[in-house]
Tab-separated table of C-alpha atoms in Angstrom:
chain	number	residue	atom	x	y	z
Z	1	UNK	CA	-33.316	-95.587	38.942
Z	2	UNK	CA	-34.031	-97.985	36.769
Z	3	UNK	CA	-35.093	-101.866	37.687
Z	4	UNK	CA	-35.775	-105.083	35.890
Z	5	UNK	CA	-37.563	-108.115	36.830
Z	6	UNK	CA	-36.783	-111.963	36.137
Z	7	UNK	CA	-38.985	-114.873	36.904
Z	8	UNK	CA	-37.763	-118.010	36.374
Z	9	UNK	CA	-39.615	-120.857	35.638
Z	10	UNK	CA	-41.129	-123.398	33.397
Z	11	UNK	CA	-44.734	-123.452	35.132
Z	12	UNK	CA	-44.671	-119.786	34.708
Z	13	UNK	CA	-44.553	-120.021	30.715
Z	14	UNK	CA	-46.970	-122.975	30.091
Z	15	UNK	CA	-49.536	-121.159	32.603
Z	16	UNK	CA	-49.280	-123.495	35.200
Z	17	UNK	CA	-48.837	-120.567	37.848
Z	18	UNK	CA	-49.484	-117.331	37.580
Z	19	UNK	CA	-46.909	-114.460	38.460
Z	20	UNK	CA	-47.630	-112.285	40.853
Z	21	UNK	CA	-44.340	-111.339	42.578
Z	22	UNK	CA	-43.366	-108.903	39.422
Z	23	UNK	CA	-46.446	-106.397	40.397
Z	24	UNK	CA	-46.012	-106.506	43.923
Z	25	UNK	CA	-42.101	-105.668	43.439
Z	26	UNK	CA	-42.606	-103.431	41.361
Z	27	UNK	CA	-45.715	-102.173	43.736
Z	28	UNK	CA	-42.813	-101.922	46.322
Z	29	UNK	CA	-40.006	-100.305	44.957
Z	30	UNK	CA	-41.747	-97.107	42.944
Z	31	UNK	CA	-42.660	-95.229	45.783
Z	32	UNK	CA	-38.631	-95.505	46.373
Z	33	UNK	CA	-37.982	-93.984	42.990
Z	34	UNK	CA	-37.538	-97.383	41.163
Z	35	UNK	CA	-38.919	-97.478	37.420
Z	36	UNK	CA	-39.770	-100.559	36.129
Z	37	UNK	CA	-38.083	-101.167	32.316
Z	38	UNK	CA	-38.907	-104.734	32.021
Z	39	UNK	CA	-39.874	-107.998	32.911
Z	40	UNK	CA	-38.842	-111.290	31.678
Z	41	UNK	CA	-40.603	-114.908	32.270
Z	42	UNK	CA	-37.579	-117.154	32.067
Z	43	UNK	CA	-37.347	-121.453	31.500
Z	44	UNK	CA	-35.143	-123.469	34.199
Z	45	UNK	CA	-32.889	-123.300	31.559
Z	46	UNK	CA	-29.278	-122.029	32.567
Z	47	UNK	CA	-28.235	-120.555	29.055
Z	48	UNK	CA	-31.936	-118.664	29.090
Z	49	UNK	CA	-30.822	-117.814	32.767
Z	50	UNK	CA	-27.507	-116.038	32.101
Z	51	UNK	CA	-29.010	-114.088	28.795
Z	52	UNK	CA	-31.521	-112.425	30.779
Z	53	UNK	CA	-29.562	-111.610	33.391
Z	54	UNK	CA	-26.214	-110.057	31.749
Z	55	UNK	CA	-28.935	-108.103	29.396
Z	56	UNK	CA	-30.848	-106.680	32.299
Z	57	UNK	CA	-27.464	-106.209	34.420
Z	58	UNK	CA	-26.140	-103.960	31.049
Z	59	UNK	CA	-29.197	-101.428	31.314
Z	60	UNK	CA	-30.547	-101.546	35.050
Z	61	UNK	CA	-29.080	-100.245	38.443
Z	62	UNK	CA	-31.191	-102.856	40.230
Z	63	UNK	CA	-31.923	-106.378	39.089
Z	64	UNK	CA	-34.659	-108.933	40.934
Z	65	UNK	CA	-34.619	-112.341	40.149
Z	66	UNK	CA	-37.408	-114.795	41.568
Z	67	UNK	CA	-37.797	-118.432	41.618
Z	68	UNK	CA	-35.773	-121.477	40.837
Z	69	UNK	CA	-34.201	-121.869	44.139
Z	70	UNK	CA	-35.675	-124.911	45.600
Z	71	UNK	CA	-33.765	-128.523	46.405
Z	72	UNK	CA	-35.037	-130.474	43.618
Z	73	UNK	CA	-33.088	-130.694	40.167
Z	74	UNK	CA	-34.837	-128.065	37.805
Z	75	UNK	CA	-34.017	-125.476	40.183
Z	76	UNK	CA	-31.051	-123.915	38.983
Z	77	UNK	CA	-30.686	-120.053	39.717
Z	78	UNK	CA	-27.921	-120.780	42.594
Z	79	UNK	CA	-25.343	-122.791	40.531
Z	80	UNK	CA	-26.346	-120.601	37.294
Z	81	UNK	CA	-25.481	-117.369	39.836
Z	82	UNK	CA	-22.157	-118.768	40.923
Z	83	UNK	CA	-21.424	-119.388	37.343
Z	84	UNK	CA	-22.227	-115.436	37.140
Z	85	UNK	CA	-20.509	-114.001	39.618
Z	86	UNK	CA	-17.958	-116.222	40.610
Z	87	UNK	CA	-16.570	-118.062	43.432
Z	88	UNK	CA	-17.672	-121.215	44.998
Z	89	UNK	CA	-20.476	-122.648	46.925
Z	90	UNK	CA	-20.109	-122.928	50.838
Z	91	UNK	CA	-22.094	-123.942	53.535
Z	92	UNK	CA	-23.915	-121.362	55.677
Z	93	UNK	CA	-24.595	-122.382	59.122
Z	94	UNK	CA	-27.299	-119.238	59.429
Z	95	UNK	CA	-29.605	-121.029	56.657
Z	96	UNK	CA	-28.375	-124.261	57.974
Z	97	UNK	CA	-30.301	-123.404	61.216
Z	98	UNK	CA	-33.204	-121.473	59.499
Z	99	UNK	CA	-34.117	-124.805	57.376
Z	100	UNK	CA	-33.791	-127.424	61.025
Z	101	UNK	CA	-36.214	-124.898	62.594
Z	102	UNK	CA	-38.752	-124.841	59.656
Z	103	UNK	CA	-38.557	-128.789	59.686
Z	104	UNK	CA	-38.828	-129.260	63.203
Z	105	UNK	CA	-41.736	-126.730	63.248
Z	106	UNK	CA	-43.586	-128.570	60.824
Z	107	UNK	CA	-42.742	-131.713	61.689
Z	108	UNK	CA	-41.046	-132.929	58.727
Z	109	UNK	CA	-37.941	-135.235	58.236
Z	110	UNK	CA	-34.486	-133.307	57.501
Z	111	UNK	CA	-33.106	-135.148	53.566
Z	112	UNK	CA	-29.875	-134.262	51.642
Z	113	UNK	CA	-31.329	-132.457	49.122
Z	114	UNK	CA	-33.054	-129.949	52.016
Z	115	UNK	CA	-29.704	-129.443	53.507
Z	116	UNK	CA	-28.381	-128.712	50.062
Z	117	UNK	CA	-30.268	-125.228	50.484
Z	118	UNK	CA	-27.425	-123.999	53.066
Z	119	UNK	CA	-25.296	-124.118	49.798
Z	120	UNK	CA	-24.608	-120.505	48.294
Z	121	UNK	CA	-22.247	-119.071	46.679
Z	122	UNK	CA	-19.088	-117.001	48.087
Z	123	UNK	CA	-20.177	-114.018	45.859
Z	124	UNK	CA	-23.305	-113.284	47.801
Z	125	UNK	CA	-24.410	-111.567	50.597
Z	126	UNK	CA	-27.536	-114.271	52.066
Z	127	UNK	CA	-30.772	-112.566	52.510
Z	128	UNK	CA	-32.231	-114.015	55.812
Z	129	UNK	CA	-35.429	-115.867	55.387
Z	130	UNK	CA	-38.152	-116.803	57.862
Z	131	UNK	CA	-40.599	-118.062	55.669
Z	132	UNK	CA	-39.261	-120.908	53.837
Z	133	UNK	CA	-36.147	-122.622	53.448
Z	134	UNK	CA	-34.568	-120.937	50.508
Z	135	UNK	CA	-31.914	-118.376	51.225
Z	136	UNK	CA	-32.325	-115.025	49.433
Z	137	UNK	CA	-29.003	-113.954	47.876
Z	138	UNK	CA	-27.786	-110.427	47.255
Z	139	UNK	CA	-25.294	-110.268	44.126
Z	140	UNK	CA	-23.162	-106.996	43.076
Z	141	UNK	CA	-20.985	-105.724	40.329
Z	142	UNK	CA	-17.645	-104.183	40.056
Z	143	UNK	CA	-19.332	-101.220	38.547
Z	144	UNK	CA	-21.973	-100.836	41.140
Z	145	UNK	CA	-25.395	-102.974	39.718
Z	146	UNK	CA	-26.908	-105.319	42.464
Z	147	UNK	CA	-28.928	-108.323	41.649
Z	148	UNK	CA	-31.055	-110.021	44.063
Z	149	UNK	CA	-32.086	-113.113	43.599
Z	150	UNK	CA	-35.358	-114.336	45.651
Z	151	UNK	CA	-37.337	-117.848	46.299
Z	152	UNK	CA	-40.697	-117.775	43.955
Z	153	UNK	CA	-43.180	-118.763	46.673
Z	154	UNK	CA	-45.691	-115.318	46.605
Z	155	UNK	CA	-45.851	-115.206	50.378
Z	156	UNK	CA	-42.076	-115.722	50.924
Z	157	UNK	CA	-40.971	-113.341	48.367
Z	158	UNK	CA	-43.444	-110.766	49.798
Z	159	UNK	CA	-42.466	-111.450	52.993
Z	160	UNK	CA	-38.439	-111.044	52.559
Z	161	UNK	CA	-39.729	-107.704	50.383
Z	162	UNK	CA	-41.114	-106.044	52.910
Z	163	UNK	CA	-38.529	-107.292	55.248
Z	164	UNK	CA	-34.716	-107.366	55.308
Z	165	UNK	CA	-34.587	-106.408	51.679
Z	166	UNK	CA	-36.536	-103.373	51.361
Z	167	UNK	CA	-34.234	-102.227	54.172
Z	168	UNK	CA	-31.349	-103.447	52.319
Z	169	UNK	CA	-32.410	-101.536	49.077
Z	170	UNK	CA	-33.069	-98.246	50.840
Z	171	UNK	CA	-29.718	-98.492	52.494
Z	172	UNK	CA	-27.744	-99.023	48.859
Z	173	UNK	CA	-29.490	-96.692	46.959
Z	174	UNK	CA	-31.490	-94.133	48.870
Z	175	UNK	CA	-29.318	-93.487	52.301
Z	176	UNK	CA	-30.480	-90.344	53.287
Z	177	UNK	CA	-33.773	-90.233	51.831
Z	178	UNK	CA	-37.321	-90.676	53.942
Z	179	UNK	CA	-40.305	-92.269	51.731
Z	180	UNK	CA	-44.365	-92.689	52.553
Z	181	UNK	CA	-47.546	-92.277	51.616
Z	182	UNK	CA	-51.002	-92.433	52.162
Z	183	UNK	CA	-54.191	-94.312	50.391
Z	184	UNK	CA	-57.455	-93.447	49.794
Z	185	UNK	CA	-60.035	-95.340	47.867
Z	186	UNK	CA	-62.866	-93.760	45.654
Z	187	UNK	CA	-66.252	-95.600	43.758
Z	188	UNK	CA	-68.812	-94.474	41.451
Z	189	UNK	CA	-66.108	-92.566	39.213
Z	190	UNK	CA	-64.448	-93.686	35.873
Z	191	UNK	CA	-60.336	-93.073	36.042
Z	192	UNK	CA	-60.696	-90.844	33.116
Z	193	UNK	CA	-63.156	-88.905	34.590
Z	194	UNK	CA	-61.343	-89.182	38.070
Z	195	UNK	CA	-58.090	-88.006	36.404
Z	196	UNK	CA	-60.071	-84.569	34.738
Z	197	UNK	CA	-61.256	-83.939	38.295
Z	198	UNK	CA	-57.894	-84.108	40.040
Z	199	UNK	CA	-56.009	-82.450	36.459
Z	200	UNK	CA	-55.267	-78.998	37.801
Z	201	UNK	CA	-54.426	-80.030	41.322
Z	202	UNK	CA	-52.434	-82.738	40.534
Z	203	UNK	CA	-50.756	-80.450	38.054
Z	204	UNK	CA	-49.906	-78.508	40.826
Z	205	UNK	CA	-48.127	-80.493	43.423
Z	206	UNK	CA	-44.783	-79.807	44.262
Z	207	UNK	CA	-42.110	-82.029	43.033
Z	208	UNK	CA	-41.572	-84.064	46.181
Z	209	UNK	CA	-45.266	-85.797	45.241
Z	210	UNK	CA	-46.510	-88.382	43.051
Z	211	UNK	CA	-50.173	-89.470	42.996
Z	212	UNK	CA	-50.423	-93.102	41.609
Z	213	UNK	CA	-54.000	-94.050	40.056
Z	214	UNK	CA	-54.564	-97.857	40.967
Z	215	UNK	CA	-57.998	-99.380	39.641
Z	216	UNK	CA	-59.609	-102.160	40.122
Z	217	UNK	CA	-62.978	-101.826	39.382
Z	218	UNK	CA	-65.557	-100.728	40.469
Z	219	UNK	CA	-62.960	-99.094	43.114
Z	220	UNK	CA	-60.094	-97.072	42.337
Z	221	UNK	CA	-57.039	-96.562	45.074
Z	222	UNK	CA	-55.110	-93.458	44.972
Z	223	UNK	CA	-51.572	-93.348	46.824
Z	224	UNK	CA	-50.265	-90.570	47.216
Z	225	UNK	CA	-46.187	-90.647	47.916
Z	226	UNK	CA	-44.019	-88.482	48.843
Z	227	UNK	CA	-40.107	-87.938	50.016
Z	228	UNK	CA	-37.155	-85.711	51.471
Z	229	UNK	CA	-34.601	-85.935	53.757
Z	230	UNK	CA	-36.484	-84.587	56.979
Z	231	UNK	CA	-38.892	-87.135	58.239
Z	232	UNK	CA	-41.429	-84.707	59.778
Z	233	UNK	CA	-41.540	-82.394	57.326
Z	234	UNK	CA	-42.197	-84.980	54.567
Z	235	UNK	CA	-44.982	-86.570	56.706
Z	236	UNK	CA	-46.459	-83.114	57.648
Z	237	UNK	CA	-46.710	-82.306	53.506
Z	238	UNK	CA	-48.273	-85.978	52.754
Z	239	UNK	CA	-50.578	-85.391	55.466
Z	240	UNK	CA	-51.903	-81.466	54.212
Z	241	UNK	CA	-52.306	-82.905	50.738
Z	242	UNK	CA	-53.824	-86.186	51.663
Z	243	UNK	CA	-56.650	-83.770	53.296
Z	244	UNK	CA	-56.304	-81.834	50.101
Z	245	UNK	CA	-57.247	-84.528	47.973
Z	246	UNK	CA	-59.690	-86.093	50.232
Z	247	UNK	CA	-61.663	-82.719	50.292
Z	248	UNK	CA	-61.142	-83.333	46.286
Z	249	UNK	CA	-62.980	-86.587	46.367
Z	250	UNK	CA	-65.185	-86.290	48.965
Z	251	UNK	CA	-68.581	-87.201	47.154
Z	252	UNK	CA	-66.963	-90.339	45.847
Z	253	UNK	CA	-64.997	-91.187	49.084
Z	254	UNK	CA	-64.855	-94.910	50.513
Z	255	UNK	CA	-62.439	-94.711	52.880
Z	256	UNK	CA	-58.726	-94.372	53.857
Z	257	UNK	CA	-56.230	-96.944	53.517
Z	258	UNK	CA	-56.508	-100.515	51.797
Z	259	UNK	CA	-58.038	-102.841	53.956
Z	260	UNK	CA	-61.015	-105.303	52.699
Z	261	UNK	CA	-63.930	-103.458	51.959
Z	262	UNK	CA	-65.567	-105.707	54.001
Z	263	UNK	CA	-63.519	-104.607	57.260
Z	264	UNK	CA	-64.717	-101.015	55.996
Z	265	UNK	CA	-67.872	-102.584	55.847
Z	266	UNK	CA	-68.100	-103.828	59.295
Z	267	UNK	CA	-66.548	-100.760	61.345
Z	268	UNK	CA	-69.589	-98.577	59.978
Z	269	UNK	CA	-72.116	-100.890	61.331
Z	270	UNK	CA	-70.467	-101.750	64.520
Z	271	UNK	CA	-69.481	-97.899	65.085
Z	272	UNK	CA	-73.419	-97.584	64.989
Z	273	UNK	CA	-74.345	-100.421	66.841
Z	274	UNK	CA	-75.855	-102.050	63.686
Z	275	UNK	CA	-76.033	-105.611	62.770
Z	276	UNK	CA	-76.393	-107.226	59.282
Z	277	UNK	CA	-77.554	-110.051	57.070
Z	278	UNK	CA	-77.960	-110.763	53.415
Z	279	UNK	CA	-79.924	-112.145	50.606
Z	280	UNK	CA	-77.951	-113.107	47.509
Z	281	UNK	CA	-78.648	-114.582	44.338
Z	282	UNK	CA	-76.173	-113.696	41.567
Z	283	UNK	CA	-73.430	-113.418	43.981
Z	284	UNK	CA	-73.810	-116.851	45.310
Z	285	UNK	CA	-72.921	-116.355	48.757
Z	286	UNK	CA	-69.764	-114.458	47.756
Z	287	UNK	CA	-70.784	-111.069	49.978
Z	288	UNK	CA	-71.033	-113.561	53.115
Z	289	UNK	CA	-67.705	-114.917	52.404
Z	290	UNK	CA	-66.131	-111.594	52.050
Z	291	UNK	CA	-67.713	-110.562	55.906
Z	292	UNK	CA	-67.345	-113.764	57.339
Z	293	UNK	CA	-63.240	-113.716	56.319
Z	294	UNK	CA	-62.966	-111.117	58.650
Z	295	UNK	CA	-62.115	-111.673	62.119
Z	296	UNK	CA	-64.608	-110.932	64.619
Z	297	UNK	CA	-67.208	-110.062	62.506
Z	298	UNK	CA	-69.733	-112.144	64.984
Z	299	UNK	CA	-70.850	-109.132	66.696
Z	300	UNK	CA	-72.034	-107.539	63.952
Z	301	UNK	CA	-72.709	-110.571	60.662
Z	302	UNK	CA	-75.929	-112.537	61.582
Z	303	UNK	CA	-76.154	-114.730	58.634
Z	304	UNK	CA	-76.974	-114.748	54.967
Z	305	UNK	CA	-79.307	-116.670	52.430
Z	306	UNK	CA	-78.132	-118.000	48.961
Z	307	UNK	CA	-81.383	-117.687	47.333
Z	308	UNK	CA	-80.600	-118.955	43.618
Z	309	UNK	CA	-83.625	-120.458	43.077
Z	310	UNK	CA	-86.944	-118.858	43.136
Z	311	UNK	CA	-88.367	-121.530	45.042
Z	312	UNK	CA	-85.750	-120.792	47.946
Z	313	UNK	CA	-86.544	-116.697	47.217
Z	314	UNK	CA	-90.463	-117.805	47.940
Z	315	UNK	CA	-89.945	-120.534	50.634
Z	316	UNK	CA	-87.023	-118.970	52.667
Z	317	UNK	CA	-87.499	-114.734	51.557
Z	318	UNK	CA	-91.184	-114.624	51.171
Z	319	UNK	CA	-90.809	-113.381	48.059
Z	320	UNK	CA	-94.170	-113.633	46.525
Z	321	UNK	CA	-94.903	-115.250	43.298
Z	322	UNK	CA	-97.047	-112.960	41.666
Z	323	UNK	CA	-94.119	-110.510	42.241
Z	324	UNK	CA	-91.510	-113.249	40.313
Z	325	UNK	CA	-94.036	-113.235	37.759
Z	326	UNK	CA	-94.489	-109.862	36.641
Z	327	UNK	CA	-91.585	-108.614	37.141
Z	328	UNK	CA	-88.812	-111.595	37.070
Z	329	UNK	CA	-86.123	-112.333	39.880
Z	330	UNK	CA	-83.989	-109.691	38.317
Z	331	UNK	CA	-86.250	-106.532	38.879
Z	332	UNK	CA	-86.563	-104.010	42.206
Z	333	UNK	CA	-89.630	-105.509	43.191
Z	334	UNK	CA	-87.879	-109.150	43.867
Z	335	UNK	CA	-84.470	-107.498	45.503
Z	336	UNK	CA	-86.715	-105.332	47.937
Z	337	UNK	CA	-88.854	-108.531	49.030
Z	338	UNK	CA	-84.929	-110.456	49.188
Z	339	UNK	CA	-84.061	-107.434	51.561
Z	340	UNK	CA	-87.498	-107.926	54.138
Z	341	UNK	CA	-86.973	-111.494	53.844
Z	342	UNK	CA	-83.508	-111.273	55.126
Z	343	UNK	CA	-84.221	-109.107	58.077
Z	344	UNK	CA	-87.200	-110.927	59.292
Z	345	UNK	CA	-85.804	-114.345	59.434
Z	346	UNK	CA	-82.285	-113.219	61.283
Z	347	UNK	CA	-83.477	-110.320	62.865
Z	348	UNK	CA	-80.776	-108.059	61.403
Z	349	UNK	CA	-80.547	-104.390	61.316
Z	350	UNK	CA	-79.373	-103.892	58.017
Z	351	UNK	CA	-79.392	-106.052	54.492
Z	352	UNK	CA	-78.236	-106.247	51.466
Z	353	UNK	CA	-79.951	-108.142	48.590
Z	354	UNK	CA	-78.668	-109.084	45.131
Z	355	UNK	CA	-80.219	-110.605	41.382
Z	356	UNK	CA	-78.756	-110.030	38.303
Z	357	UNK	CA	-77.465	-112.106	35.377
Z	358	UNK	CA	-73.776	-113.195	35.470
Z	359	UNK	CA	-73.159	-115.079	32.097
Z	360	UNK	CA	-72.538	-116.563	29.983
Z	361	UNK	CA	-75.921	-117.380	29.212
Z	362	UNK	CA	-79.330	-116.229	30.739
Z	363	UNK	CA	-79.985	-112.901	29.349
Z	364	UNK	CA	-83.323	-112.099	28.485
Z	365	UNK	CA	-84.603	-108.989	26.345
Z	366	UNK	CA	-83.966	-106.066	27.776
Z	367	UNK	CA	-81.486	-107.981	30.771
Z	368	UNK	CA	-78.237	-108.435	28.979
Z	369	UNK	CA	-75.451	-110.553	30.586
Z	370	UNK	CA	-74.135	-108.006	33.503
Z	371	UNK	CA	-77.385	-106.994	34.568
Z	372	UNK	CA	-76.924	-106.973	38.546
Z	373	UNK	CA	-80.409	-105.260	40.790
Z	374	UNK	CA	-78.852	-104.476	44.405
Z	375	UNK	CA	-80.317	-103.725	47.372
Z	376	UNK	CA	-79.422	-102.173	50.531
Z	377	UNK	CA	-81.726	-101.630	53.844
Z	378	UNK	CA	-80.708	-99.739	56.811
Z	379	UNK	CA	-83.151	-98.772	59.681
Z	380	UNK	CA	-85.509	-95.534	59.269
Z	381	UNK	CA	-85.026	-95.331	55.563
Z	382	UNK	CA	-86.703	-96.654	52.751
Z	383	UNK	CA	-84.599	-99.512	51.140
Z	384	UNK	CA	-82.747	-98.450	48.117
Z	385	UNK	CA	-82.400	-100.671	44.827
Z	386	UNK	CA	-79.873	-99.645	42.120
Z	387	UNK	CA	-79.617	-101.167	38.789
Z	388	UNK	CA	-75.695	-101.720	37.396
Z	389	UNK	CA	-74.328	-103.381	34.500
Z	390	UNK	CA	-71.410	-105.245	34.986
Z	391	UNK	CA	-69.072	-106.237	32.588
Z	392	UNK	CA	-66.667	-109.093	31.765
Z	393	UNK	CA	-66.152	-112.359	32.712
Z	394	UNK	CA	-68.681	-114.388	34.791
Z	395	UNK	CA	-65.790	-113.823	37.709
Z	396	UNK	CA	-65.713	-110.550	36.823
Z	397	UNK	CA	-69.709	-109.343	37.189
Z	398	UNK	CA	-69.981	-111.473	40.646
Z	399	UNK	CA	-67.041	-110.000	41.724
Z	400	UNK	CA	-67.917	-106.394	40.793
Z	401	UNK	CA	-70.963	-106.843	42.120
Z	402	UNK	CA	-69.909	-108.504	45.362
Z	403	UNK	CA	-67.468	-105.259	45.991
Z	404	UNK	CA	-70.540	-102.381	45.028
Z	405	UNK	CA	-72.976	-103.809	47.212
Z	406	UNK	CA	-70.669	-102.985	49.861
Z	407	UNK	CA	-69.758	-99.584	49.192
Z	408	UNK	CA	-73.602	-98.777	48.700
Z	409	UNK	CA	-74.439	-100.013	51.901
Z	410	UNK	CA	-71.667	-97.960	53.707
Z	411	UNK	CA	-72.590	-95.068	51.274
Z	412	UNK	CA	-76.081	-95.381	52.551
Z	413	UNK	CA	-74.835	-95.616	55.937
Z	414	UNK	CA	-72.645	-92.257	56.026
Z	415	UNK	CA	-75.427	-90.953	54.171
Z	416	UNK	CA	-78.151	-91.439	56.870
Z	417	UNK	CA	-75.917	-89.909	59.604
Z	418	UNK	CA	-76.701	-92.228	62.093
Z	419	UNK	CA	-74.218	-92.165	64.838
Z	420	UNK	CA	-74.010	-93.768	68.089
C-alpha cells in the first residue's frame, strides 16, 4: 500500500521548525505494510495546498496531512479541505467539549477564534483528540483513497497516531490482519558489517518477516515485524526468531526493546545492588543528565563531577599534575585518576570517566577533533579505558560519546558476571 505525507507550513520551509511527524508516521505505518512514496513540505498557501494533495490523492491509497489547523488566520487546511471534498462547515459539539475541557484545565479564557476549532467540514469523519484543541479529520474518496488530515504539534500528532487513528487505519485497510514486533539494540558493529553477519539468515526468513535496520550511531536498533491472521501463531514465530537473531548478535547485544540507554543503564546496577557516579569532561555533564532524566534513579545515581578544567580535575579528582603534564587531560592516565576521583569523593560503586576533544577547535598532534578517552570502573576489576574517535558535529562527538560510555559500562557489567 502505498502512502504519502504532507506538512504544511511556512515555518517548516524557512527552518523555523523542524519536521518530525513525517518519520514517526512513516515509523508507524510500515510495520502495517504502508510504503512511503513521498513527502512534501507545503506553504499556508491554499493553491500549494490543493496541488499537493490531488497529486498525492492520484498515486496513493493513503494520504496524511499535518499542520495548519490552528485558530489563527494562516491556518488554512480546514477551509482548503472543505473546498476539496465538499460540503459545508458545521459545528461539532464533541470538539466543542474537548476544547472547554482543555481551557478549563489549563486555566485559560475561552475566545471566538478557539471556538472556531469545533468548525469542520460535513465531508469528514472527526478524529477525537485529547491532546490539543484541533480536531483530526478523516477525508475519503468515491474511489476508495482516505486522507487524514492531523494538527502539527509533534506530541499531539503522535499521540492521535498511536491512538484512535492507528486503530482507524488498521480497520480500513488491514481488517483481518494481526501486526508486531520486537526490538533489539546492538553496539560496537558497523550496519554494513551488521548486515554481512545477518545476510544468510535474513535471506532466509519466511515471508511473513521483515527485519528493519535502524541506526543511530554508535547504536543500531533492529525490529523485527511480523504478521498473519492468527494472533498466537504470529507472536509465537516473532518470538522463535527474535531468539534466533538475538543468539545472532549476542557478542554485540545491548539489550531488548527501546528504552533510554540510561534506564538500561540503571537496571544493571540496581539488579546488582550497585551504585554509580561520574567524572566528565568532554561530555559536560551530559551522562548525568541522561541518568538523572530517569525516574527513580536515586537509589542507584550518587552524583557526578563536570571536571572541564584541569584545575577542577586536580582540586576536585585528585588528578595529579605531573600526570596532566606528561600525558595531557586526554590520555588513560588522566581518565583512570577521573574514575578514583569520582568514587572516593561520593562513595560510589561504579564510575565512568570521560576526556576527549569535541571541536571545532582543540586538536593537538596526534588528538584530532573526535578524540574521546572513556573510562569505566566497576568493583573487583581493574578499570578499563578505551580510546574512540568520534565523528561529526561538536553535538554529534558529545553525544556519541555520552551514549558509548554507557553501553561500556553495562558491557563491563554483564561481562564481570556479578549477580546479586
Amino acid at each position: 500500500m502505498k502512502l504519502q505525507i504532507i506538512v504544511i507550513g511556512d515555518e517548516i520551509l524557512l527552518g523555523h521548525v523542524t519536521d518530525t511527524n513525517s518519520g514517526f508516521i512513516a515509523r508507524t505505518l510500515e510495520p502495517l505494510g504502508f510504503a512511503v512514496t513521498d513527502i512534501h513540505a507545503v506553504a499556508d498557501n491554499a493553491d500549494a495546498i490543493k496541488e499537493s494533495i490531488r497529486r498525492s490523492l492520484d498515486v496513493a491509497d493513503l494520504v496524511i496531512v499535518t499542520g495548519g489547523l490552528g485558530p489563527t488566520k494562516d491556518d488554512i487546511t480546514k477551509r482548503t479541505l472543505l473546498e476539496i471534498f465538499g460540503g459545508e462547515m458545521v459545528f461539532d459539539e464533541s470538539v466543542y467539549a474537548n476544547v472547554k475541557k482543555i481551557f478549563a484545565e489549563r486555566h485559560l479564557e475561552m475566545n471566538e477564534l478557539t471556538r472556531l476549532q469545533a468548525m469542520v467540514p460535513s465531508s469528514c469523519r472527526v478524529l477525537a483528540n485529547a491532546y490539543g484543541t484541533a480536531p483530526g479529520m478523516w477525508f475519503e474518496t468515491p474511489d476508495g483513497k482516505v486522507l487524514i488530515s492531523l494538527p502539527g504539534v509533534p506530541h499531539e500528532t503522535c499521540s492521535m497516531m498511536q491512538g484512535n487513528v492507528l486503530d482507524r487505519i488498521k480497520q480500513r485497510f488491514i481488517p483481518d490482519m494481526h501486526f508486531s514486533h520486537r526490538k533489539i539494540r546492538v553496539g560496537g558493529i558497523t550496519e554494513s558489517g551488521l548486515a554481512e553477519m545477518l545476510s544468510d539468515w535474513e535471506d532466509a526468513l519466511p515471508a511473513q518477516l521483515h527485519l528493519a535496520y535502524l541506526p543511530a550511531s554508535p547504536v543500531i536498533t533492529l525490529r523485527l515485524d511480523c504478521s498473519g491472521k492468527d494472533a498466537d501463531a504470529t507472536e509465537r514465530i516473532l518470538d522463535r526468531y527474535t531468539a534466533e537473531l538475538k543468539a545472532k548478535v549476542k557478542t554485540y547485544l545491548i539489550d531488548e526493546g527501546d528504552n533510554p540507554i540510561a534506564e538500561t543503564l540503571l537496571e544493571h546496577l540496581r539488579s546488582r545492588h550497585l551504585t554509580l557516579c561520574t567524572a566528565e569532561s568532554c561530555t559536560g555533564g551530559r551522562i548525568a543528565a541522561s541518568i538523572t532524566a530517569v525516574a527513580g534513579c536515586s537509589d542507584v545515581f550518587l552524583g557526578g563531577v563536570v571536571s572541564y578544567a584541569n584545575s577542577v580535575k586536580r582540586g576536585i579528582l585528585g588528578v595529579e599534575q605531573d600526570t596532566l603534564e606528561r600525558y595531557g587531560a586526554v590520555s588513560p592516565q588522566t581518565v583512570e585518576q577521573m574514575l578514583s576521583g569520582a568514587m572516593h569523593a561520593t562513595d560510589a560503586d561504579c564510575a565512568i570517566a570521560t576526556s576527549g576533544i569535541a571541536g571545532p577547535g582543540g586538536a593537538t598532534p596526534g588528538k584530532p577533533v573526535g578524540t574521546v578517552w572513556i573510562g569505566a570502573a566497576i568493583p573487583g576489576h581493574k578499570p578499563v579505558m578505551e580510546l574512540h574517535h568520534m565523528s561529526g558535529s561538536r553535538g554529534q562527538v558529545i553525544e556519541r560519546s555520552v551514549t558509548t560510555a554507557m553501553i561500556m559500562l553495562i558491557k563491563l557489567l554483564e561481562q564481570s558476571g556479578r549477580q546479586p
